PDB file of C-alpha atoms in Angstrom:
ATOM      1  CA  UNK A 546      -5.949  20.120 -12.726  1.00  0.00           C
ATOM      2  CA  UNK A 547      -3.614  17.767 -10.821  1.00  0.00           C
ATOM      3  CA  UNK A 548      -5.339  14.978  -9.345  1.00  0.00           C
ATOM      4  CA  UNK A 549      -3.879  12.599  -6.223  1.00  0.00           C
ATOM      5  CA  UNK A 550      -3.188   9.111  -7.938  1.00  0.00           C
ATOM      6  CA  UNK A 551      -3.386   7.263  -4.436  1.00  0.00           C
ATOM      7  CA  UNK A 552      -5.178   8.486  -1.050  1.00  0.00           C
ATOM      8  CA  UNK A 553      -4.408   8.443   2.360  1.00  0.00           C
ATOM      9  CA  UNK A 554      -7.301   7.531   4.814  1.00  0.00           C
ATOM     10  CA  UNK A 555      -7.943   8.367   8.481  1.00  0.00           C
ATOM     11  CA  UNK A 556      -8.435   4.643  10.206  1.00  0.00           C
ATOM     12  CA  UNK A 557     -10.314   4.529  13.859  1.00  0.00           C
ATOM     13  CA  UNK A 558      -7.523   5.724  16.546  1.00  0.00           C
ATOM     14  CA  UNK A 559      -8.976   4.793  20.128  1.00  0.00           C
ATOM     15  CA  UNK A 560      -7.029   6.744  22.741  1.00  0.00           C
ATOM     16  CA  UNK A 561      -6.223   5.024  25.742  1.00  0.00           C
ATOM     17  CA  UNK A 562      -3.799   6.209  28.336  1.00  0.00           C
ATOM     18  CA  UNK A 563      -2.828   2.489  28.697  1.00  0.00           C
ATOM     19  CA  UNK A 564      -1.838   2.142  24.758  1.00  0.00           C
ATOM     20  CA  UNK A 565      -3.847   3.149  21.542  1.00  0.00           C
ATOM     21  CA  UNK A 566      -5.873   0.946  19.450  1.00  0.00           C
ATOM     22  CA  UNK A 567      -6.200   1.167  15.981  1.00  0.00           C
ATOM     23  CA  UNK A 568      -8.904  -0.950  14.599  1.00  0.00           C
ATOM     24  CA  UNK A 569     -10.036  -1.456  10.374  1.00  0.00           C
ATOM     25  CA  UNK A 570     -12.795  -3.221   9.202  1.00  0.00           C
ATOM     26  CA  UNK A 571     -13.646  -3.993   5.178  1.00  0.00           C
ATOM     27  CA  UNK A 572     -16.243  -2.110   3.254  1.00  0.00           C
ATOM     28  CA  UNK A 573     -16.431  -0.315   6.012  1.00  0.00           C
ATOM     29  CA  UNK A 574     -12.696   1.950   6.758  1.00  0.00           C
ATOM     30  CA  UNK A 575     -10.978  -0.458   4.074  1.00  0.00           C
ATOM     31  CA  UNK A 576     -12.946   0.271   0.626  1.00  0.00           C
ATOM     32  CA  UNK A 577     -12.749  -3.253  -0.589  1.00  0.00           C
ATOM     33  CA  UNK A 578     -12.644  -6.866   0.890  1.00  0.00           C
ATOM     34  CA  UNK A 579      -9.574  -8.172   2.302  1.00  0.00           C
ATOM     35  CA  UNK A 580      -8.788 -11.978   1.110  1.00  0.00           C
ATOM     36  CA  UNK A 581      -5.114 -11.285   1.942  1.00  0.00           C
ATOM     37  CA  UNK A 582      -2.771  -9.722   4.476  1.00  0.00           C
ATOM     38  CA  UNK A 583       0.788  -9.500   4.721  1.00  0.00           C
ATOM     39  CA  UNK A 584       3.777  -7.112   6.234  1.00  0.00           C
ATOM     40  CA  UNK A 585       7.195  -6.596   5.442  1.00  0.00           C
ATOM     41  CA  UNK A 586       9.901  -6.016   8.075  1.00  0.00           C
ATOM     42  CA  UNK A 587      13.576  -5.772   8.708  1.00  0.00           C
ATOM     43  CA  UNK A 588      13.963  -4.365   5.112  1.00  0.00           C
ATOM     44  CA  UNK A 589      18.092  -3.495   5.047  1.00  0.00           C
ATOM     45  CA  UNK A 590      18.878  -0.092   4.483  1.00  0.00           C
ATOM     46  CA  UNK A 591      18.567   1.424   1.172  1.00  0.00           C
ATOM     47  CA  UNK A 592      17.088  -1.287  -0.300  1.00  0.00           C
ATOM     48  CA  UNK A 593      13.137  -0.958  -1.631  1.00  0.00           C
ATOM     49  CA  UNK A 594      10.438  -2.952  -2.034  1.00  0.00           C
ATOM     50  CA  UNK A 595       7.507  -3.112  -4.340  1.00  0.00           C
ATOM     51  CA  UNK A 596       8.410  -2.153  -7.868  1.00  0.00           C
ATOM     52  CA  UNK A 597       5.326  -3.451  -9.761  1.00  0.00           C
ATOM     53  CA  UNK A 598       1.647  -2.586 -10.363  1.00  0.00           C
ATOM     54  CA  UNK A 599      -1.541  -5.202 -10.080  1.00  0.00           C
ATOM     55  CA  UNK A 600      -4.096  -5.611 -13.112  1.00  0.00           C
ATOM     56  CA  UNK A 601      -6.776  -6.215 -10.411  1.00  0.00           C
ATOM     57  CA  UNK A 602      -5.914  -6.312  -6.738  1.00  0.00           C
ATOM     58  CA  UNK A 603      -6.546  -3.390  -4.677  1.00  0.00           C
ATOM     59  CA  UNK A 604      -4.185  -2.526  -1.671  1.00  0.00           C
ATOM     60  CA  UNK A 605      -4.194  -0.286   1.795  1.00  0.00           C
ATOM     61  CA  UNK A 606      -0.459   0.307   3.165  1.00  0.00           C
ATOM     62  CA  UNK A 607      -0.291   0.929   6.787  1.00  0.00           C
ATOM     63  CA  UNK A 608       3.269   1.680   8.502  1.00  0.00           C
ATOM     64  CA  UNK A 609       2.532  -0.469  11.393  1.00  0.00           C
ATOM     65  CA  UNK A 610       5.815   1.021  13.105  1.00  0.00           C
ATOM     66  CA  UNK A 611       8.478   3.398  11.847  1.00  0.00           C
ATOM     67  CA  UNK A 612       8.371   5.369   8.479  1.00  0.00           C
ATOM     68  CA  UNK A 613       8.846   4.685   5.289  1.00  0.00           C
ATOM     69  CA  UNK A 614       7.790   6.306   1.625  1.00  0.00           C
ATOM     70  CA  UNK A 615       5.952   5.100  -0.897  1.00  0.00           C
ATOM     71  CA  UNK A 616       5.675   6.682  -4.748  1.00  0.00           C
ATOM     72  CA  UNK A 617       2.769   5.850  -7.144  1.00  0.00           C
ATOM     73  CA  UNK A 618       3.179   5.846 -10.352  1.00  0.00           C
ATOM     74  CA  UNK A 619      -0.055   5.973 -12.931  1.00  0.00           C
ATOM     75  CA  UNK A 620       2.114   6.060 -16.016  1.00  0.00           C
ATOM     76  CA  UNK A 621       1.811   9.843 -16.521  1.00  0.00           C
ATOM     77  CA  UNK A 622       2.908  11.141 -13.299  1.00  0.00           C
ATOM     78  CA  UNK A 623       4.344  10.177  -9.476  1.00  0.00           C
ATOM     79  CA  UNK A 624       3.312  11.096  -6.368  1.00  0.00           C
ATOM     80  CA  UNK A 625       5.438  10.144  -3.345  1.00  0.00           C
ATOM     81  CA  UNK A 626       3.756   9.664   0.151  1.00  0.00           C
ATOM     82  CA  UNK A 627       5.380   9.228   3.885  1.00  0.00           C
ATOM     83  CA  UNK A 628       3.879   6.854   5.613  1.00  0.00           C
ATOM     84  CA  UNK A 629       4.376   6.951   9.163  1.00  0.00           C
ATOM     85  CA  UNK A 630       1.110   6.517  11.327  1.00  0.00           C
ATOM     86  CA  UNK A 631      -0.759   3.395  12.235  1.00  0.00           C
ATOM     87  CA  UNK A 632      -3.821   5.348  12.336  1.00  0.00           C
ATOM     88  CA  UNK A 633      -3.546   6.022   8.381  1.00  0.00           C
ATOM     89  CA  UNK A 634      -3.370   4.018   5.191  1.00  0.00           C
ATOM     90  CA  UNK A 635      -2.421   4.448   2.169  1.00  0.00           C
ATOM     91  CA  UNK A 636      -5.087   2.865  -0.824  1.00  0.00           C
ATOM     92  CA  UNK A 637      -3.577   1.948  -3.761  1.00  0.00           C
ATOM     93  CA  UNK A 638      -5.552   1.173  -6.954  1.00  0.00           C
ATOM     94  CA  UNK A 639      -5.430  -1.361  -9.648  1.00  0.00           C
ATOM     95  CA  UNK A 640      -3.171  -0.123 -12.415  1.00  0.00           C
ATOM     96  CA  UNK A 641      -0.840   1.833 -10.140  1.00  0.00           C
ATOM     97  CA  UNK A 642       3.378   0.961 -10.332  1.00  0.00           C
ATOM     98  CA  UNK A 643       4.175   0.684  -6.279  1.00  0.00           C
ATOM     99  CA  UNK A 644       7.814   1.510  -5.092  1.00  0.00           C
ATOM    100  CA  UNK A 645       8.311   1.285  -1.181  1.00  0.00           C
ATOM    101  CA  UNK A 646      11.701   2.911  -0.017  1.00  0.00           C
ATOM    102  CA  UNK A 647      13.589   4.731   2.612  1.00  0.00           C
ATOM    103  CA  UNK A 648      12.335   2.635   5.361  1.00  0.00           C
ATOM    104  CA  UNK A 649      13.223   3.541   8.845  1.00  0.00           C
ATOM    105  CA  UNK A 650      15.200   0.994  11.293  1.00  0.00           C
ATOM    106  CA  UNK A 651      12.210  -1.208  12.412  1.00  0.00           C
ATOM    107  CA  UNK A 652       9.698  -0.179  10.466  1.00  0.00           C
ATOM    108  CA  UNK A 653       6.809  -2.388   9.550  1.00  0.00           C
ATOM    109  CA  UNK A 654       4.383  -2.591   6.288  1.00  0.00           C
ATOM    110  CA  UNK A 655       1.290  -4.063   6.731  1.00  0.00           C
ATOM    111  CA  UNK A 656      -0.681  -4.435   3.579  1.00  0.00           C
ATOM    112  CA  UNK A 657      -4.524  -5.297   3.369  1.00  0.00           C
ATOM    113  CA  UNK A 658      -5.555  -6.900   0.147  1.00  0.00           C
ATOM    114  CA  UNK A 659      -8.137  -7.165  -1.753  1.00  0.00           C
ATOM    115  CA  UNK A 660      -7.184 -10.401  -3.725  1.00  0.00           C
ATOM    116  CA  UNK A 661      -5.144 -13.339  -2.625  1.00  0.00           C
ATOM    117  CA  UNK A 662      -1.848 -13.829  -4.511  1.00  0.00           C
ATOM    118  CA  UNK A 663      -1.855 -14.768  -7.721  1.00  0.00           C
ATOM    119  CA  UNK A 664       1.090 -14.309  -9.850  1.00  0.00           C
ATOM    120  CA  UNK A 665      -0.705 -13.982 -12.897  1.00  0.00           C
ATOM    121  CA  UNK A 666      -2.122 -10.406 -11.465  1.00  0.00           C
ATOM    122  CA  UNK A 667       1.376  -8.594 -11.293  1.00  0.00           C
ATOM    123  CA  UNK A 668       3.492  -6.600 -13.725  1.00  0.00           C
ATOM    124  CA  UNK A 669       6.684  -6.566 -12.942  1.00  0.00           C
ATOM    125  CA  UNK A 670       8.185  -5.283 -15.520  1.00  0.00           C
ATOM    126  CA  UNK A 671       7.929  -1.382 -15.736  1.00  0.00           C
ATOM    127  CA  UNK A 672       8.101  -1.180 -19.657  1.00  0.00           C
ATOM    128  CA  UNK A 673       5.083  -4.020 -19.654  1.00  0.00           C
ATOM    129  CA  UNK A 674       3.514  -1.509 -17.196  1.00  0.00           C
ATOM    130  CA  UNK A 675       3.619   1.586 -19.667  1.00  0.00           C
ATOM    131  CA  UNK A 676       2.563  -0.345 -22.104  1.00  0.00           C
ATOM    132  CA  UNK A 677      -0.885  -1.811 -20.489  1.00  0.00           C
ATOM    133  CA  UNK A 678      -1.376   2.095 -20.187  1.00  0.00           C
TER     134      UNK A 678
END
């Protein structure tokens, strides 16, 4: 049986014919607390983003505007998600290698975390990454 290593989840979409609203609260739409949140723009093209995995801190990706994919890695198999509405977000557990790539001109990544940085809590190195599996 194949099982989904990340999820995608439906955030609150208020229609408005004067502009949508898109709102995300934690423990509530967010499955976690958020201590952290950043976004990543103007990424050139071709070039990715990502490539490592946390020991503890739990993410949601939202593509804020544009598109762009993102492929999960659990150390026994990939699964590669497009990530184009602001209305959606993708959760990302500890444990799981992260590679953001093919990012549409002016796209933006906003990530909720569940931890604030600490470097201690990445691997960056894939080959460290199998081997904490």
């Amino acid at each position: 049986m194949k099982t989904e290593i990340g999820r995608i989840i439906e955030l609150k979409k208020i229609v408005d014919p004067r502009g949508n609203l898109t709102v995300t609260e934690e423990m509530t739409d967010v499955p976690f607390e958020i201590r952290r949140v950043y976004w990543v723009y103007d990424v050139p093209s071709g070039e990715s983003r990502g490539g490592h995995a946390h020991k503890h801190c739990r993410e949601l990706i939202v593509a804020i505007s544009g598109s762009f994919h993102v492929t999960l890695d659990d150390g026994t198999s990939k699964e590669t998600y497009l990530l184009n509405h602001p209305y959606q977000g993708l959760v990302v557990e500890t444990g799981i290698w992260r590679t953001l790539d093919d990012f549409s001109s002016g796209a933006v990544c906003l990530v909720l975390a569940s931890d604030l940085f600490e470097e201690e809590d990445y691997i960056r190195e894939y080959e460290e990454f199998l081997k904490s599996k």
